[in-house]
Amino acid sequence: MAVRIPEEIQGLYEEVKELYRRFHREPELGFNVHKTASFVAQYLRDLDLEVTEGIGRTGVVAVLRGEGPCIMLRADMDALSIQEDNDLPFKSINPGMMHACGHDSHTAMLLVAAKVLSKTPNLKGTIKFVFQPSEEALPGGAIEMINDGVLDYVDEVYGIHVGKPLSVGDYLYNAKYASMSSDKFEVNIIGKGGHGSCPEATKDPIPVAASIIQSFSNISANRQRPIRCQTNIVKTSDTFNAIPTIVTLEGSTRSLDPEDRDYIEKRMNAIVAGHEIGNDMKIDLKYSRGYGSVINNEKCGFWCLKTIESITSGKRHDEIIAFGEDFSYFSYRKPGAFLILGCGLSEFGNHTSKFFIDEQVLLIGVSYWVELAKNRLSGESS
């Protein structure tokens, strides 16, 4: 596999690696990314860019102005509530917090790309460098930044994410979707508890819960497109010889099209209503919408693929990943493209306590951002 790093970027490996390690060592959660955002803002000011802080509470936006279309390049800054279990010299120093998804690398890549692009002449357009808080926690930082006007005058939006288990140099891009919608549900099944020796005097919610779990998992059976309904948490009493009064189920659903999303919620409500009547129990369903699917635009995808193919000869994957991404808020409102960059083979993937990246992906990410901006703002059309 051949990887071509532009000459102007080759000498920046130590800098982007140092930035990545700095962010990894000091992770912050949600909107409380104050230290990270402050550092990011100062770095961008030192490049003589127009910098605004406090967009979407703690987001940072820098603008490089030119005549022509405006493209937005986005990186996320927040970490996860996970205790790191890696033996790294730059291991997290904040208890219970870890960059277990690679947002530290995203921030480092876009900062160094901004440095290169700030010195690039003849760009026929404007670039907004967007550093977003709280991608990991609903309702997400993207919608907060949108409410504060981050998409004003923006024509196209672009995002990247590192992912395992893809080799460095490989990448994933689906022509239509980059992710699936991610919603949450909670079901409370209220029966009548009692002693395990006298089940006839109770209304046992456990068999009802089991039936609901099975019915939820069967929702996808008659759909042609991929959808998922997973019950991941079952809560009840801790007493082995007692029939509980309440069983609580929690889980997530994932889908691509809005009509599938509506279908899932409608079917869940029907299943719960049927079990409620059939078992003479009170059953409450709370269905909460999370992030929608990230939509890849054909024209933006042209520029995305043209760019990454000029940098690496690695394998392109095109499957749809079932993760949720609040970049969907941007891609619903503006044409965009979202690319997954391979960051190394490992059994420990994103959102695990042993997640780490092969740092060679950092220069690929920087190169992608720089070359994408140059290609898109060259004055050519697709």
mmCIF file of C-alpha atoms in Angstrom:
data_model
loop_
_atom_site.group_PDB
_atom_site.id
_atom_site.type_symbol
_atom_site.label_atom_id
_atom_site.label_comp_id
_atom_site.label_asym_id
_atom_site.label_seq_id
_atom_site.Cartn_x
_atom_site.Cartn_y
_atom_site.Cartn_z
ATOM 1 C CA MET A 1 0.000 0.000 0.000
ATOM 2 C CA ALA A 2 1.341 3.423 -0.963
ATOM 3 C CA VAL A 3 0.650 6.545 1.077
ATOM 4 C CA ARG A 4 1.521 9.948 -0.381
ATOM 5 C CA ILE A 5 1.981 12.707 2.175
ATOM 6 C CA PRO A 6 2.390 16.131 0.531
ATOM 7 C CA GLU A 7 5.852 17.602 1.000
ATOM 8 C CA GLU A 8 4.565 20.603 2.972
ATOM 9 C CA ILE A 9 3.027 18.224 5.532
ATOM 10 C CA GLN A 10 5.785 15.635 5.884
ATOM 11 C CA GLY A 11 7.725 17.736 8.402
ATOM 12 C CA LEU A 12 4.690 18.216 10.688
ATOM 13 C CA TYR A 13 4.494 14.702 12.112
ATOM 14 C CA GLU A 14 6.092 15.549 15.446
ATOM 15 C CA GLU A 15 3.799 18.538 15.903
ATOM 16 C CA VAL A 16 0.563 16.708 15.163
ATOM 17 C CA LYS A 17 1.700 13.781 17.311
ATOM 18 C CA GLU A 18 2.517 16.103 20.211
ATOM 19 C CA LEU A 19 -0.912 17.740 19.920
ATOM 20 C CA TYR A 20 -2.666 14.378 19.790
ATOM 21 C CA ARG A 21 -0.820 13.143 22.875
ATOM 22 C CA ARG A 22 -1.561 16.358 24.749
ATOM 23 C CA PHE A 23 -5.296 16.005 24.136
ATOM 24 C CA HIS A 24 -5.212 12.291 24.923
ATOM 25 C CA ARG A 25 -3.477 12.925 28.238
ATOM 26 C CA GLU A 26 -6.046 15.506 29.363
ATOM 27 C CA PRO A 27 -9.502 14.347 28.201
ATOM 28 C CA GLU A 28 -12.643 16.329 28.993
ATOM 29 C CA LEU A 29 -16.303 15.370 28.776
ATOM 30 C CA GLY A 30 -19.364 16.744 27.031
ATOM 31 C CA PHE A 31 -19.579 20.511 27.015
ATOM 32 C CA ASN A 32 -16.967 20.764 29.784
ATOM 33 C CA VAL A 33 -14.074 20.927 27.331
ATOM 34 C CA HIS A 34 -12.886 24.291 28.602
ATOM 35 C CA LYS A 35 -9.156 23.566 28.718
ATOM 36 C CA THR A 36 -9.170 21.883 25.318
ATOM 37 C CA ALA A 37 -11.223 24.654 23.714
ATOM 38 C CA SER A 38 -9.009 27.363 25.193
ATOM 39 C CA PHE A 39 -5.889 25.707 23.810
ATOM 40 C CA VAL A 40 -7.523 25.198 20.411
ATOM 41 C CA ALA A 41 -8.634 28.843 20.228
ATOM 42 C CA GLN A 42 -5.168 30.157 21.064
ATOM 43 C CA TYR A 43 -3.496 27.869 18.536
ATOM 44 C CA LEU A 44 -5.854 29.180 15.844
ATOM 45 C CA ARG A 45 -5.351 32.811 16.872
ATOM 46 C CA ASP A 46 -1.625 32.316 16.476
ATOM 47 C CA LEU A 47 -2.364 31.475 12.834
ATOM 48 C CA ASP A 48 -4.052 34.898 12.420
ATOM 49 C CA LEU A 49 -7.429 33.313 11.734
ATOM 50 C CA GLU A 50 -10.750 34.862 12.768
ATOM 51 C CA VAL A 51 -11.549 32.940 15.953
ATOM 52 C CA THR A 52 -14.816 32.842 17.893
ATOM 53 C CA GLU A 53 -15.231 30.941 21.152
ATOM 54 C CA GLY A 54 -18.409 29.890 22.935
ATOM 55 C CA ILE A 55 -20.252 28.665 19.834
ATOM 56 C CA GLY A 56 -22.506 25.857 21.028
ATOM 57 C CA ARG A 57 -21.487 26.678 24.625
ATOM 58 C CA THR A 58 -17.830 25.642 24.400
ATOM 59 C CA GLY A 59 -17.200 25.188 20.683
ATOM 60 C CA VAL A 60 -14.541 27.047 18.710
ATOM 61 C CA VAL A 61 -14.821 28.321 15.140
ATOM 62 C CA ALA A 62 -12.002 29.757 13.037
ATOM 63 C CA VAL A 63 -12.517 31.297 9.600
ATOM 64 C CA LEU A 64 -10.079 31.593 6.702
ATOM 65 C CA ARG A 65 -11.786 33.964 4.285
ATOM 66 C CA GLY A 66 -11.676 33.976 0.512
ATOM 67 C CA GLU A 67 -13.881 34.650 -2.507
ATOM 68 C CA GLY A 68 -15.998 31.659 -3.447
ATOM 69 C CA PRO A 69 -17.931 28.865 -1.730
ATOM 70 C CA CYS A 70 -17.677 28.256 2.008
ATOM 71 C CA ILE A 71 -16.802 24.773 3.221
ATOM 72 C CA MET A 72 -16.936 23.649 6.840
ATOM 73 C CA LEU A 73 -14.404 21.179 8.253
ATOM 74 C CA ARG A 74 -15.394 19.703 11.599
ATOM 75 C CA ALA A 75 -13.532 17.981 14.432
ATOM 76 C CA ASP A 76 -15.010 16.896 17.765
ATOM 77 C CA MET A 77 -13.181 17.487 21.063
ATOM 78 C CA ASP A 78 -14.905 15.495 23.819
ATOM 79 C CA ALA A 79 -13.916 12.208 25.448
ATOM 80 C CA LEU A 80 -15.839 9.368 27.112
ATOM 81 C CA SER A 81 -16.574 8.373 30.709
ATOM 82 C CA ILE A 82 -14.234 5.382 30.556
ATOM 83 C CA GLN A 83 -11.245 4.560 32.758
ATOM 84 C CA GLU A 84 -8.260 4.053 30.463
ATOM 85 C CA ASP A 85 -6.569 0.660 30.597
ATOM 86 C CA ASN A 86 -3.559 1.350 28.386
ATOM 87 C CA ASP A 87 0.073 1.546 29.471
ATOM 88 C CA LEU A 88 0.988 4.609 27.435
ATOM 89 C CA PRO A 89 3.399 7.420 28.340
ATOM 90 C CA PHE A 90 0.572 9.836 27.524
ATOM 91 C CA LYS A 91 -2.176 7.889 29.293
ATOM 92 C CA SER A 92 -5.159 9.879 30.593
ATOM 93 C CA ILE A 93 -4.434 11.694 33.840
ATOM 94 C CA ASN A 94 -8.124 12.417 34.483
ATOM 95 C CA PRO A 95 -9.806 9.587 36.433
ATOM 96 C CA GLY A 96 -12.789 8.029 34.687
ATOM 97 C CA MET A 97 -12.186 9.943 31.463
ATOM 98 C CA MET A 98 -10.590 8.693 28.265
ATOM 99 C CA HIS A 99 -10.347 9.568 24.609
ATOM 100 C CA ALA A 100 -11.668 6.138 23.699
ATOM 101 C CA CYS A 101 -13.066 7.174 20.323
ATOM 102 C CA GLY A 102 -10.295 9.178 18.690
ATOM 103 C CA HIS A 103 -11.617 12.710 19.026
ATOM 104 C CA ASP A 104 -8.190 13.739 20.300
ATOM 105 C CA SER A 105 -6.725 12.752 16.928
ATOM 106 C CA HIS A 106 -9.498 14.571 15.046
ATOM 107 C CA THR A 107 -8.711 17.805 16.879
ATOM 108 C CA ALA A 108 -4.969 17.479 16.318
ATOM 109 C CA MET A 109 -5.397 16.733 12.601
ATOM 110 C CA LEU A 110 -7.647 19.717 11.940
ATOM 111 C CA LEU A 111 -5.451 22.125 13.901
ATOM 112 C CA VAL A 112 -2.371 21.234 11.875
ATOM 113 C CA ALA A 113 -4.391 21.314 8.651
ATOM 114 C CA ALA A 114 -5.524 24.824 9.590
ATOM 115 C CA LYS A 115 -1.873 25.780 10.051
ATOM 116 C CA VAL A 116 -0.998 24.585 6.546
ATOM 117 C CA LEU A 117 -4.065 26.092 4.902
ATOM 118 C CA SER A 118 -3.572 29.448 6.621
ATOM 119 C CA LYS A 119 -0.371 29.757 4.560
ATOM 120 C CA THR A 120 -1.868 28.434 1.312
ATOM 121 C CA PRO A 121 -2.362 31.075 -1.413
ATOM 122 C CA ASN A 122 -5.047 31.225 -4.082
ATOM 123 C CA LEU A 123 -7.824 29.377 -2.299
ATOM 124 C CA LYS A 124 -11.023 30.339 -4.125
ATOM 125 C CA GLY A 125 -13.372 30.272 -1.164
ATOM 126 C CA THR A 126 -13.782 30.339 2.611
ATOM 127 C CA ILE A 127 -13.015 27.638 5.163
ATOM 128 C CA LYS A 128 -14.706 27.325 8.542
ATOM 129 C CA PHE A 129 -12.677 25.190 10.948
ATOM 130 C CA VAL A 130 -15.179 23.916 13.513
ATOM 131 C CA PHE A 131 -14.157 22.310 16.808
ATOM 132 C CA GLN A 132 -17.246 20.833 18.438
ATOM 133 C CA PRO A 133 -17.944 19.809 22.037
ATOM 134 C CA SER A 134 -20.204 17.013 23.240
ATOM 135 C CA GLU A 135 -20.508 14.687 20.273
ATOM 136 C CA GLU A 136 -20.772 11.717 22.633
ATOM 137 C CA ALA A 137 -23.716 12.876 24.758
ATOM 138 C CA LEU A 138 -27.271 13.694 23.722
ATOM 139 C CA PRO A 139 -28.540 16.125 22.591
ATOM 140 C CA GLY A 140 -25.043 16.766 21.228
ATOM 141 C CA GLY A 141 -22.939 19.781 20.490
ATOM 142 C CA ALA A 142 -23.711 19.957 16.772
ATOM 143 C CA ILE A 143 -27.277 21.182 17.260
ATOM 144 C CA GLU A 144 -26.085 23.711 19.851
ATOM 145 C CA MET A 145 -23.538 25.085 17.367
ATOM 146 C CA ILE A 146 -26.190 25.203 14.643
ATOM 147 C CA ASN A 147 -28.465 27.174 16.953
ATOM 148 C CA ASP A 148 -25.590 29.626 17.402
ATOM 149 C CA GLY A 149 -25.248 30.081 13.642
ATOM 150 C CA VAL A 150 -22.292 27.876 12.760
ATOM 151 C CA LEU A 151 -23.871 26.952 9.405
ATOM 152 C CA ASP A 152 -24.462 30.543 8.351
ATOM 153 C CA TYR A 153 -23.033 31.061 4.839
ATOM 154 C CA VAL A 154 -21.760 27.457 4.736
ATOM 155 C CA ASP A 155 -22.260 25.627 1.439
ATOM 156 C CA GLU A 156 -20.849 22.188 2.271
ATOM 157 C CA VAL A 157 -19.836 20.277 5.401
ATOM 158 C CA TYR A 158 -17.126 17.639 5.821
ATOM 159 C CA GLY A 159 -16.157 15.363 8.686
ATOM 160 C CA ILE A 160 -13.821 12.473 9.410
ATOM 161 C CA HIS A 161 -13.516 9.793 12.069
ATOM 162 C CA VAL A 162 -10.814 7.280 12.862
ATOM 163 C CA GLY A 163 -11.989 3.698 13.095
ATOM 164 C CA LYS A 164 -10.908 0.165 13.891
ATOM 165 C CA PRO A 165 -10.318 -2.494 12.794
ATOM 166 C CA LEU A 166 -9.233 -0.829 9.524
ATOM 167 C CA SER A 167 -5.547 -0.759 8.608
ATOM 168 C CA VAL A 168 -3.844 2.597 8.354
ATOM 169 C CA GLY A 169 -4.254 3.713 4.756
ATOM 170 C CA ASP A 170 -7.584 1.926 4.332
ATOM 171 C CA TYR A 171 -10.778 3.941 4.553
ATOM 172 C CA LEU A 172 -14.552 3.575 4.589
ATOM 173 C CA TYR A 173 -16.961 5.614 2.521
ATOM 174 C CA ASN A 174 -20.523 4.704 1.616
ATOM 175 C CA ALA A 175 -22.059 6.579 -1.291
ATOM 176 C CA LYS A 176 -25.268 7.332 0.624
ATOM 177 C CA TYR A 177 -24.892 6.906 4.382
ATOM 178 C CA ALA A 178 -22.014 7.230 6.843
ATOM 179 C CA SER A 179 -23.959 6.059 9.892
ATOM 180 C CA MET A 180 -27.350 4.913 11.154
ATOM 181 C CA SER A 181 -29.772 6.797 13.357
ATOM 182 C CA SER A 182 -29.421 5.963 17.023
ATOM 183 C CA ASP A 183 -32.441 6.120 19.332
ATOM 184 C CA LYS A 184 -33.029 4.970 22.900
ATOM 185 C CA PHE A 185 -35.969 3.241 24.512
ATOM 186 C CA GLU A 186 -37.054 2.369 28.046
ATOM 187 C CA VAL A 187 -39.925 0.046 28.954
ATOM 188 C CA ASN A 188 -41.342 -0.295 32.462
ATOM 189 C CA ILE A 189 -43.476 -3.407 32.984
ATOM 190 C CA ILE A 190 -45.499 -3.064 36.186
ATOM 191 C CA GLY A 191 -46.946 -6.291 37.554
ATOM 192 C CA LYS A 192 -47.686 -7.482 41.060
ATOM 193 C CA GLY A 193 -44.836 -8.904 43.077
ATOM 194 C CA GLY A 194 -44.882 -11.566 45.722
ATOM 195 C CA HIS A 195 -43.227 -14.616 47.202
ATOM 196 C CA GLY A 196 -41.725 -17.039 44.703
ATOM 197 C CA SER A 197 -43.680 -19.882 46.314
ATOM 198 C CA CYS A 198 -47.024 -18.276 45.455
ATOM 199 C CA PRO A 199 -46.891 -17.199 41.788
ATOM 200 C CA GLU A 200 -50.669 -17.559 41.528
ATOM 201 C CA ALA A 201 -51.019 -14.537 43.808
ATOM 202 C CA THR A 202 -48.841 -12.346 41.582
ATOM 203 C CA LYS A 203 -48.681 -10.866 38.105
ATOM 204 C CA ASP A 204 -45.184 -11.837 37.091
ATOM 205 C CA PRO A 205 -43.625 -9.196 34.783
ATOM 206 C CA ILE A 206 -40.593 -11.325 33.884
ATOM 207 C CA PRO A 207 -42.238 -13.579 31.247
ATOM 208 C CA VAL A 208 -43.880 -10.477 29.792
ATOM 209 C CA ALA A 209 -40.489 -8.772 29.610
ATOM 210 C CA ALA A 210 -39.021 -11.789 27.847
ATOM 211 C CA SER A 211 -41.842 -11.757 25.299
ATOM 212 C CA ILE A 212 -41.380 -8.030 24.655
ATOM 213 C CA ILE A 213 -37.647 -8.483 24.159
ATOM 214 C CA GLN A 214 -38.299 -11.204 21.584
ATOM 215 C CA SER A 215 -40.988 -9.140 19.851
ATOM 216 C CA PHE A 216 -38.696 -6.101 19.642
ATOM 217 C CA SER A 217 -35.902 -8.179 18.127
ATOM 218 C CA ASN A 218 -38.334 -9.457 15.478
ATOM 219 C CA ILE A 219 -39.286 -5.959 14.280
ATOM 220 C CA SER A 220 -36.651 -6.097 11.568
ATOM 221 C CA ALA A 221 -37.908 -9.421 10.179
ATOM 222 C CA ASN A 222 -40.109 -7.979 7.420
ATOM 223 C CA ARG A 223 -37.997 -4.959 6.453
ATOM 224 C CA GLN A 224 -35.728 -5.001 3.415
ATOM 225 C CA ARG A 225 -33.420 -2.307 4.733
ATOM 226 C CA PRO A 226 -31.159 -2.800 7.781
ATOM 227 C CA ILE A 227 -32.693 -1.864 11.124
ATOM 228 C CA ARG A 228 -31.768 -2.958 14.632
ATOM 229 C CA CYS A 229 -33.732 -3.158 17.872
ATOM 230 C CA GLN A 230 -31.574 -4.274 20.755
ATOM 231 C CA THR A 231 -32.526 -4.642 24.418
ATOM 232 C CA ASN A 232 -29.266 -4.169 26.285
ATOM 233 C CA ILE A 233 -30.307 -3.694 29.927
ATOM 234 C CA VAL A 234 -32.785 -5.634 32.042
ATOM 235 C CA LYS A 235 -33.380 -4.361 35.577
ATOM 236 C CA THR A 236 -35.390 -6.107 38.301
ATOM 237 C CA SER A 237 -35.023 -7.122 41.944
ATOM 238 C CA ASP A 238 -31.963 -8.842 43.386
ATOM 239 C CA THR A 239 -33.987 -11.345 45.422
ATOM 240 C CA PHE A 240 -33.778 -14.842 43.956
ATOM 241 C CA ASN A 241 -36.953 -16.156 45.602
ATOM 242 C CA ALA A 242 -39.247 -13.189 44.995
ATOM 243 C CA ILE A 243 -41.331 -12.251 41.976
ATOM 244 C CA PRO A 244 -40.651 -8.570 41.263
ATOM 245 C CA THR A 245 -43.250 -5.888 40.793
ATOM 246 C CA ILE A 246 -41.381 -4.017 38.064
ATOM 247 C CA VAL A 247 -39.048 -5.004 35.236
ATOM 248 C CA THR A 248 -37.311 -2.255 33.292
ATOM 249 C CA LEU A 249 -35.886 -2.782 29.811
ATOM 250 C CA GLU A 250 -33.502 -0.369 28.122
ATOM 251 C CA GLY A 251 -31.968 -0.502 24.705
ATOM 252 C CA SER A 252 -31.338 1.160 21.383
ATOM 253 C CA THR A 253 -32.661 1.125 17.854
ATOM 254 C CA ARG A 254 -30.823 1.915 14.654
ATOM 255 C CA SER A 255 -32.065 2.606 11.155
ATOM 256 C CA LEU A 256 -31.208 4.459 7.956
ATOM 257 C CA ASP A 257 -34.309 6.035 6.455
ATOM 258 C CA PRO A 258 -36.661 8.306 8.441
ATOM 259 C CA GLU A 259 -39.581 6.071 7.456
ATOM 260 C CA ASP A 260 -37.826 3.081 9.056
ATOM 261 C CA ARG A 261 -37.277 5.121 12.182
ATOM 262 C CA ASP A 262 -40.980 5.956 12.336
ATOM 263 C CA TYR A 263 -41.853 2.316 11.656
ATOM 264 C CA ILE A 264 -39.750 1.073 14.579
ATOM 265 C CA GLU A 265 -41.335 3.477 17.044
ATOM 266 C CA LYS A 266 -44.840 2.655 15.781
ATOM 267 C CA ARG A 267 -44.255 -1.107 16.048
ATOM 268 C CA MET A 268 -42.800 -0.800 19.556
ATOM 269 C CA ASN A 269 -45.845 1.119 20.715
ATOM 270 C CA ALA A 270 -48.130 -1.529 19.182
ATOM 271 C CA ILE A 271 -46.172 -4.372 20.820
ATOM 272 C CA VAL A 272 -46.323 -2.714 24.220
ATOM 273 C CA ALA A 273 -50.067 -1.999 23.870
ATOM 274 C CA GLY A 274 -50.744 -5.610 22.947
ATOM 275 C CA HIS A 275 -48.778 -6.974 25.878
ATOM 276 C CA GLU A 276 -50.458 -4.514 28.211
ATOM 277 C CA ILE A 277 -53.941 -5.697 27.224
ATOM 278 C CA GLY A 278 -53.032 -9.366 26.963
ATOM 279 C CA ASN A 279 -51.399 -9.513 30.386
ATOM 280 C CA ASP A 280 -53.541 -6.998 32.257
ATOM 281 C CA MET A 281 -50.491 -4.997 33.297
ATOM 282 C CA LYS A 282 -49.437 -1.385 33.075
ATOM 283 C CA ILE A 283 -46.558 -1.064 30.593
ATOM 284 C CA ASP A 284 -44.932 2.284 29.819
ATOM 285 C CA LEU A 285 -42.712 2.904 26.778
ATOM 286 C CA LYS A 286 -40.463 5.936 26.547
ATOM 287 C CA TYR A 287 -38.900 6.303 23.096
ATOM 288 C CA SER A 288 -36.240 9.021 22.779
ATOM 289 C CA ARG A 289 -34.878 10.141 19.427
ATOM 290 C CA GLY A 290 -31.110 10.473 19.252
ATOM 291 C CA TYR A 291 -28.900 11.243 16.273
ATOM 292 C CA GLY A 292 -30.147 10.695 12.735
ATOM 293 C CA SER A 293 -28.250 9.025 9.907
ATOM 294 C CA VAL A 294 -25.306 10.906 8.438
ATOM 295 C CA ILE A 295 -26.125 11.450 4.752
ATOM 296 C CA ASN A 296 -23.346 11.544 2.175
ATOM 297 C CA ASN A 297 -23.998 13.885 -0.733
ATOM 298 C CA GLU A 298 -22.950 12.730 -4.209
ATOM 299 C CA LYS A 299 -21.099 15.923 -5.178
ATOM 300 C CA CYS A 300 -19.327 16.185 -1.827
ATOM 301 C CA GLY A 301 -18.496 12.495 -2.067
ATOM 302 C CA PHE A 302 -16.770 13.176 -5.386
ATOM 303 C CA TRP A 303 -14.379 15.593 -3.696
ATOM 304 C CA CYS A 304 -13.971 13.294 -0.696
ATOM 305 C CA LEU A 305 -12.969 10.279 -2.799
ATOM 306 C CA LYS A 306 -10.854 12.274 -5.228
ATOM 307 C CA THR A 307 -8.870 13.543 -2.258
ATOM 308 C CA ILE A 308 -8.384 10.336 -0.263
ATOM 309 C CA GLU A 309 -7.510 8.361 -3.410
ATOM 310 C CA SER A 310 -4.729 10.849 -4.145
ATOM 311 C CA ILE A 311 -3.270 10.245 -0.678
ATOM 312 C CA THR A 312 -3.537 6.481 -0.217
ATOM 313 C CA SER A 313 -3.863 3.403 -2.404
ATOM 314 C CA GLY A 314 -5.408 1.538 0.530
ATOM 315 C CA LYS A 315 -8.607 -0.467 0.296
ATOM 316 C CA ARG A 316 -11.934 1.326 0.223
ATOM 317 C CA HIS A 317 -14.699 -0.235 2.336
ATOM 318 C CA ASP A 318 -18.278 0.826 1.710
ATOM 319 C CA GLU A 319 -20.378 -0.903 4.359
ATOM 320 C CA ILE A 320 -22.630 1.201 6.565
ATOM 321 C CA ILE A 321 -21.534 1.352 10.197
ATOM 322 C CA ALA A 322 -24.302 1.256 12.798
ATOM 323 C CA PHE A 323 -22.806 3.895 15.076
ATOM 324 C CA GLY A 324 -24.563 7.187 15.824
ATOM 325 C CA GLU A 325 -22.973 10.536 14.911
ATOM 326 C CA ASP A 326 -24.332 14.005 15.532
ATOM 327 C CA PHE A 327 -22.651 15.169 12.330
ATOM 328 C CA SER A 328 -26.088 14.109 11.049
ATOM 329 C CA TYR A 329 -27.445 17.479 12.184
ATOM 330 C CA PHE A 330 -25.023 19.153 9.780
ATOM 331 C CA SER A 331 -25.610 16.730 6.880
ATOM 332 C CA TYR A 332 -29.416 17.122 7.155
ATOM 333 C CA ARG A 333 -29.063 20.846 6.607
ATOM 334 C CA LYS A 334 -26.165 21.099 4.164
ATOM 335 C CA PRO A 335 -24.607 18.823 1.534
ATOM 336 C CA GLY A 336 -21.726 16.935 3.073
ATOM 337 C CA ALA A 337 -19.454 13.899 3.216
ATOM 338 C CA PHE A 338 -18.141 11.890 6.148
ATOM 339 C CA LEU A 339 -15.084 9.641 5.832
ATOM 340 C CA ILE A 340 -13.763 6.899 8.139
ATOM 341 C CA LEU A 341 -9.959 6.603 8.269
ATOM 342 C CA GLY A 342 -8.393 3.316 9.331
ATOM 343 C CA CYS A 343 -6.298 3.740 12.468
ATOM 344 C CA GLY A 344 -4.919 0.236 12.937
ATOM 345 C CA LEU A 345 -5.842 -3.406 13.436
ATOM 346 C CA SER A 346 -6.739 -4.349 17.005
ATOM 347 C CA GLU A 347 -9.305 -6.375 18.892
ATOM 348 C CA PHE A 348 -9.935 -3.271 21.015
ATOM 349 C CA GLY A 349 -12.132 -0.940 19.020
ATOM 350 C CA ASN A 350 -13.693 2.455 19.622
ATOM 351 C CA HIS A 351 -15.395 2.973 22.993
ATOM 352 C CA THR A 352 -13.242 0.425 24.819
ATOM 353 C CA SER A 353 -10.790 1.066 27.670
ATOM 354 C CA LYS A 354 -7.903 -0.226 25.528
ATOM 355 C CA PHE A 355 -8.613 1.805 22.402
ATOM 356 C CA PHE A 356 -5.589 3.444 20.833
ATOM 357 C CA ILE A 357 -4.600 4.621 17.363
ATOM 358 C CA ASP A 358 -1.617 3.958 15.137
ATOM 359 C CA GLU A 359 -0.222 7.473 15.064
ATOM 360 C CA GLN A 360 0.707 7.123 11.381
ATOM 361 C CA VAL A 361 -2.925 7.963 10.620
ATOM 362 C CA LEU A 362 -2.379 11.507 11.882
ATOM 363 C CA LEU A 363 -0.530 12.708 8.775
ATOM 364 C CA ILE A 364 -3.092 10.997 6.542
ATOM 365 C CA GLY A 365 -5.807 12.990 8.303
ATOM 366 C CA VAL A 366 -3.908 16.261 7.992
ATOM 367 C CA SER A 367 -3.213 15.550 4.321
ATOM 368 C CA TYR A 368 -6.868 14.747 3.668
ATOM 369 C CA TRP A 369 -8.076 18.033 5.125
ATOM 370 C CA VAL A 370 -5.462 20.110 3.292
ATOM 371 C CA GLU A 371 -5.895 18.422 -0.068
ATOM 372 C CA LEU A 372 -9.705 18.399 0.225
ATOM 373 C CA ALA A 373 -9.759 22.153 0.788
ATOM 374 C CA LYS A 374 -7.356 22.743 -2.098
ATOM 375 C CA ASN A 375 -9.333 20.491 -4.431
ATOM 376 C CA ARG A 376 -12.719 21.892 -3.454
ATOM 377 C CA LEU A 377 -11.604 25.519 -3.553
ATOM 378 C CA SER A 378 -9.538 25.278 -6.743
ATOM 379 C CA GLY A 379 -12.312 26.847 -8.811
ATOM 380 C CA GLU A 380 -13.064 23.585 -10.648
ATOM 381 C CA SER A 381 -16.453 21.857 -10.658
ATOM 382 C CA SER A 382 -17.197 18.159 -10.371
#
